[in-house]
GROMACS .gro file of C-alpha atoms in nm:
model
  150
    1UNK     CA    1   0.941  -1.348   2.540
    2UNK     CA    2   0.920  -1.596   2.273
    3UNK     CA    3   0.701  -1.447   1.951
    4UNK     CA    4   0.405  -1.586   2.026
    5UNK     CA    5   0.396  -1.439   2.358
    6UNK     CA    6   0.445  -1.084   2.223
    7UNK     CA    7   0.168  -1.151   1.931
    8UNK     CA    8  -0.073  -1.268   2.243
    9UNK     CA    9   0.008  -0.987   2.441
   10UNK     CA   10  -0.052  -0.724   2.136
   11UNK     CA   11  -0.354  -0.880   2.069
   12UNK     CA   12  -0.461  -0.904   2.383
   13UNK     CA   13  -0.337  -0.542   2.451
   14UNK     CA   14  -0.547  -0.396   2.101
   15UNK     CA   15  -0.804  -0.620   2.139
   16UNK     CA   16  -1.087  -0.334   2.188
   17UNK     CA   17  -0.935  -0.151   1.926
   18UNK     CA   18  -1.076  -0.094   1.581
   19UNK     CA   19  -0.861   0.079   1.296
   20UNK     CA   20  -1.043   0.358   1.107
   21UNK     CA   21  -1.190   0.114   0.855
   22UNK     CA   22  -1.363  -0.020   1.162
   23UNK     CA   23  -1.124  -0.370   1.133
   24UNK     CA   24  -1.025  -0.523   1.450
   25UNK     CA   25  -0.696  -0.313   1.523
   26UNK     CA   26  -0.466  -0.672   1.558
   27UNK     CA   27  -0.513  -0.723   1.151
   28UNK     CA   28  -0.280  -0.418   1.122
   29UNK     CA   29  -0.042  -0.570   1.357
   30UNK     CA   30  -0.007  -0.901   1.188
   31UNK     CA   31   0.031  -0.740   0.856
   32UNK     CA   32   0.303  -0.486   0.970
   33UNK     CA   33   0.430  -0.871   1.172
   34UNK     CA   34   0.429  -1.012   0.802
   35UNK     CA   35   0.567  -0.711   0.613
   36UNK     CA   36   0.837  -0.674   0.841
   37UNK     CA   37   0.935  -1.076   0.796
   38UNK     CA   38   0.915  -1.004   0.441
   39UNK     CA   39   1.137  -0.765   0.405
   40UNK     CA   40   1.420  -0.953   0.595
   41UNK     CA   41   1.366  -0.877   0.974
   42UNK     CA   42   1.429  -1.099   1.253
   43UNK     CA   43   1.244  -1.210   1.560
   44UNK     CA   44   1.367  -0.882   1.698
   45UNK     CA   45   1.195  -0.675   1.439
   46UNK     CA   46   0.914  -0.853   1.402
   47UNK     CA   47   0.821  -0.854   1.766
   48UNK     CA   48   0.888  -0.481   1.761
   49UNK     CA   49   0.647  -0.490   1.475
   50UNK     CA   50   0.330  -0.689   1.691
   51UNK     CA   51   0.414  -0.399   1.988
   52UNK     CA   52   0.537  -0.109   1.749
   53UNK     CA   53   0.177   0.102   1.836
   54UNK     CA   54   0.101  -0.030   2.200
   55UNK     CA   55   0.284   0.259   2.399
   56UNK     CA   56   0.158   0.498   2.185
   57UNK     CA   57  -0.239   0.441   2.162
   58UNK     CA   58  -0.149   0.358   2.510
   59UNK     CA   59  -0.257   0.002   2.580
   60UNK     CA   60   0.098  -0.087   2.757
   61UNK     CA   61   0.260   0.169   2.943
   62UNK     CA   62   0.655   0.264   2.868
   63UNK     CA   63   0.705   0.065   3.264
   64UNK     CA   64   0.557  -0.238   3.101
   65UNK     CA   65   0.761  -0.201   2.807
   66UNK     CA   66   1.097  -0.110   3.008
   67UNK     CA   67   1.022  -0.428   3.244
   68UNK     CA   68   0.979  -0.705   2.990
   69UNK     CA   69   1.118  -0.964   2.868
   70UNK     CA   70   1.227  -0.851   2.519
   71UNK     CA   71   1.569  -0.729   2.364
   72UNK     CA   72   1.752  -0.438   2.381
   73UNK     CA   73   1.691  -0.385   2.003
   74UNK     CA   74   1.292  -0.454   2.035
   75UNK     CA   75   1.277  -0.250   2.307
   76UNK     CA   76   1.492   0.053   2.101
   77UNK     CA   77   1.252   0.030   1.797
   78UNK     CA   78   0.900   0.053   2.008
   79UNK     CA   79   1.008   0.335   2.156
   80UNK     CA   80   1.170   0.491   1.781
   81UNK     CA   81   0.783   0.405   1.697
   82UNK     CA   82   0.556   0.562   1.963
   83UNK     CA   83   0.514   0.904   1.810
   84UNK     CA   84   0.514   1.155   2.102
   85UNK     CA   85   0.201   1.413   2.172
   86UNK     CA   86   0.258   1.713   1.902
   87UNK     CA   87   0.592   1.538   1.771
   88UNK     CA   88   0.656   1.688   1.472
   89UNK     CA   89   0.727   1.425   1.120
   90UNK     CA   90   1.024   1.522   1.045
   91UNK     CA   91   1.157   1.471   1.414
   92UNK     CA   92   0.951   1.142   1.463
   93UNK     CA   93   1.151   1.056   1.083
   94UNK     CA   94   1.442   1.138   1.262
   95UNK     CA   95   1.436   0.929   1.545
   96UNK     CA   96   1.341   0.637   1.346
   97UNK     CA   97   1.625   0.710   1.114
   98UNK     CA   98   1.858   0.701   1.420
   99UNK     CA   99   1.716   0.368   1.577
  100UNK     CA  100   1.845   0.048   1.377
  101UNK     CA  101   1.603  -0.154   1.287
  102UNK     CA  102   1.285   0.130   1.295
  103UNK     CA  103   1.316   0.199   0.948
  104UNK     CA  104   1.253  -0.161   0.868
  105UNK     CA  105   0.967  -0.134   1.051
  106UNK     CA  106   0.837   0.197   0.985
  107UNK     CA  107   0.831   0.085   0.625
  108UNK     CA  108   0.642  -0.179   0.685
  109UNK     CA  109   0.380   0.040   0.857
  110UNK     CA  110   0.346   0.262   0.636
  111UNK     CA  111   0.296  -0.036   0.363
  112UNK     CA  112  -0.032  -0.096   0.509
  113UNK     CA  113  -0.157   0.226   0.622
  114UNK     CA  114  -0.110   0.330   0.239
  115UNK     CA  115  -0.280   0.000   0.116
  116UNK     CA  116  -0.519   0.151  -0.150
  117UNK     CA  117  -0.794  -0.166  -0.019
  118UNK     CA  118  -0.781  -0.024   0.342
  119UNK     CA  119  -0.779   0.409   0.194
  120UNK     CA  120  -1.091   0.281  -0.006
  121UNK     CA  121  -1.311   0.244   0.293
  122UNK     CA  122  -1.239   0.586   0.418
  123UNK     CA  123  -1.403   0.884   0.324
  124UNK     CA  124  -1.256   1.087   0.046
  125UNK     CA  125  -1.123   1.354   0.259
  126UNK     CA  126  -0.946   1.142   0.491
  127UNK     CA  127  -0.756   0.897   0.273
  128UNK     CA  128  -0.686   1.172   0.078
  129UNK     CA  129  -0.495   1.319   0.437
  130UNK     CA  130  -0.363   1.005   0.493
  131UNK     CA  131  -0.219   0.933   0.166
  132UNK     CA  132  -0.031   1.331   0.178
  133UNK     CA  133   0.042   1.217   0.512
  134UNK     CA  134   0.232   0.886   0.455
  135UNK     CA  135   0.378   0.968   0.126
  136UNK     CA  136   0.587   1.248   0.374
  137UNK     CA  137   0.663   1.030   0.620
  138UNK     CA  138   0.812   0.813   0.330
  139UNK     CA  139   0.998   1.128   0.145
  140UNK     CA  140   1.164   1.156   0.503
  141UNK     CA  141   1.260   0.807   0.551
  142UNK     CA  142   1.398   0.761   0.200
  143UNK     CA  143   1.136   0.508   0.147
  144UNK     CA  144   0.983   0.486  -0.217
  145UNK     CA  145   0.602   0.419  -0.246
  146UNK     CA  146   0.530   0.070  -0.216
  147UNK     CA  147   0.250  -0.062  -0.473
  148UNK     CA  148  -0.007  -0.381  -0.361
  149UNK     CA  149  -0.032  -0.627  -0.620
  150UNK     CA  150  -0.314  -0.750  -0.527
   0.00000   0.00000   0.00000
């Protein structure tokens, strides 16, 4: 699949989703797209990047994934992403840690879930959760906070 086709099947795939800010869910895809591209990764990465949540909110099924036309790689870091039902962090860090490329990825993820314009939306009790949540998930990846500029 070229890139295109994966960023038109991930939109396509999210496109009744809405993130908890109440933003059409494919914003968070391009930006994680973009984040990914900006911190060196290839078409491989990237298109792991538009597909990285679609097994696991469950809007393409691990047959679809298995069956199409991406790489190996891609294919690897989608499924390093899909957090499994009552995974625990650490092992879900773990994974990712083991999977070239997820890190990448997962870093650029986390980037935008931790954007301090999309935690100001949210009540105070939940980006508070979300930041304690994310700033783990970094302290197990060996990621360092990331800070928006703008």
């Amino acid at each position: 699949m070229t890139l295109a086709e994966v960023e038109a099947v991930a939109r396509a795939a999210h496109a009744a989703q809405r993130d908890k800010a109440g933003r059409p869910y494919a914003e968070h895809l391009q930006a994680v797209a973009e984040g990914v591209r900006a911190r060196g990764g290839g078409d491989e990465l990237v298109a792991a990047a538009w597909l990285h949540d679609a097994v696991e909110d469950g809007v393409l099924s691990e047959e679809w994934l298995a069956a199409a036309a991406l790489t190996p790689r891609t294919k690897d870091v989608v499924r390093a992403m899909t957090k499994r039902p009552d995974e625990e962090p650490r092992a879900y860090a773990e994974r990712i840690l083991a999977t070239p490329g997820a890190r990448l990825v997962k870093a650029a993820d986390l980037a935008h879930n931790a954007d301090p314009h999309r935690l100001a939306v949210l009540d105070e009790l939940t980006a508070r959760r979300l930041t304690q949540k994310y700033a783990t998930m970094r302290q197990y990846l060996g990621l360092a906070a990331e800070t928006s500029d703008d």
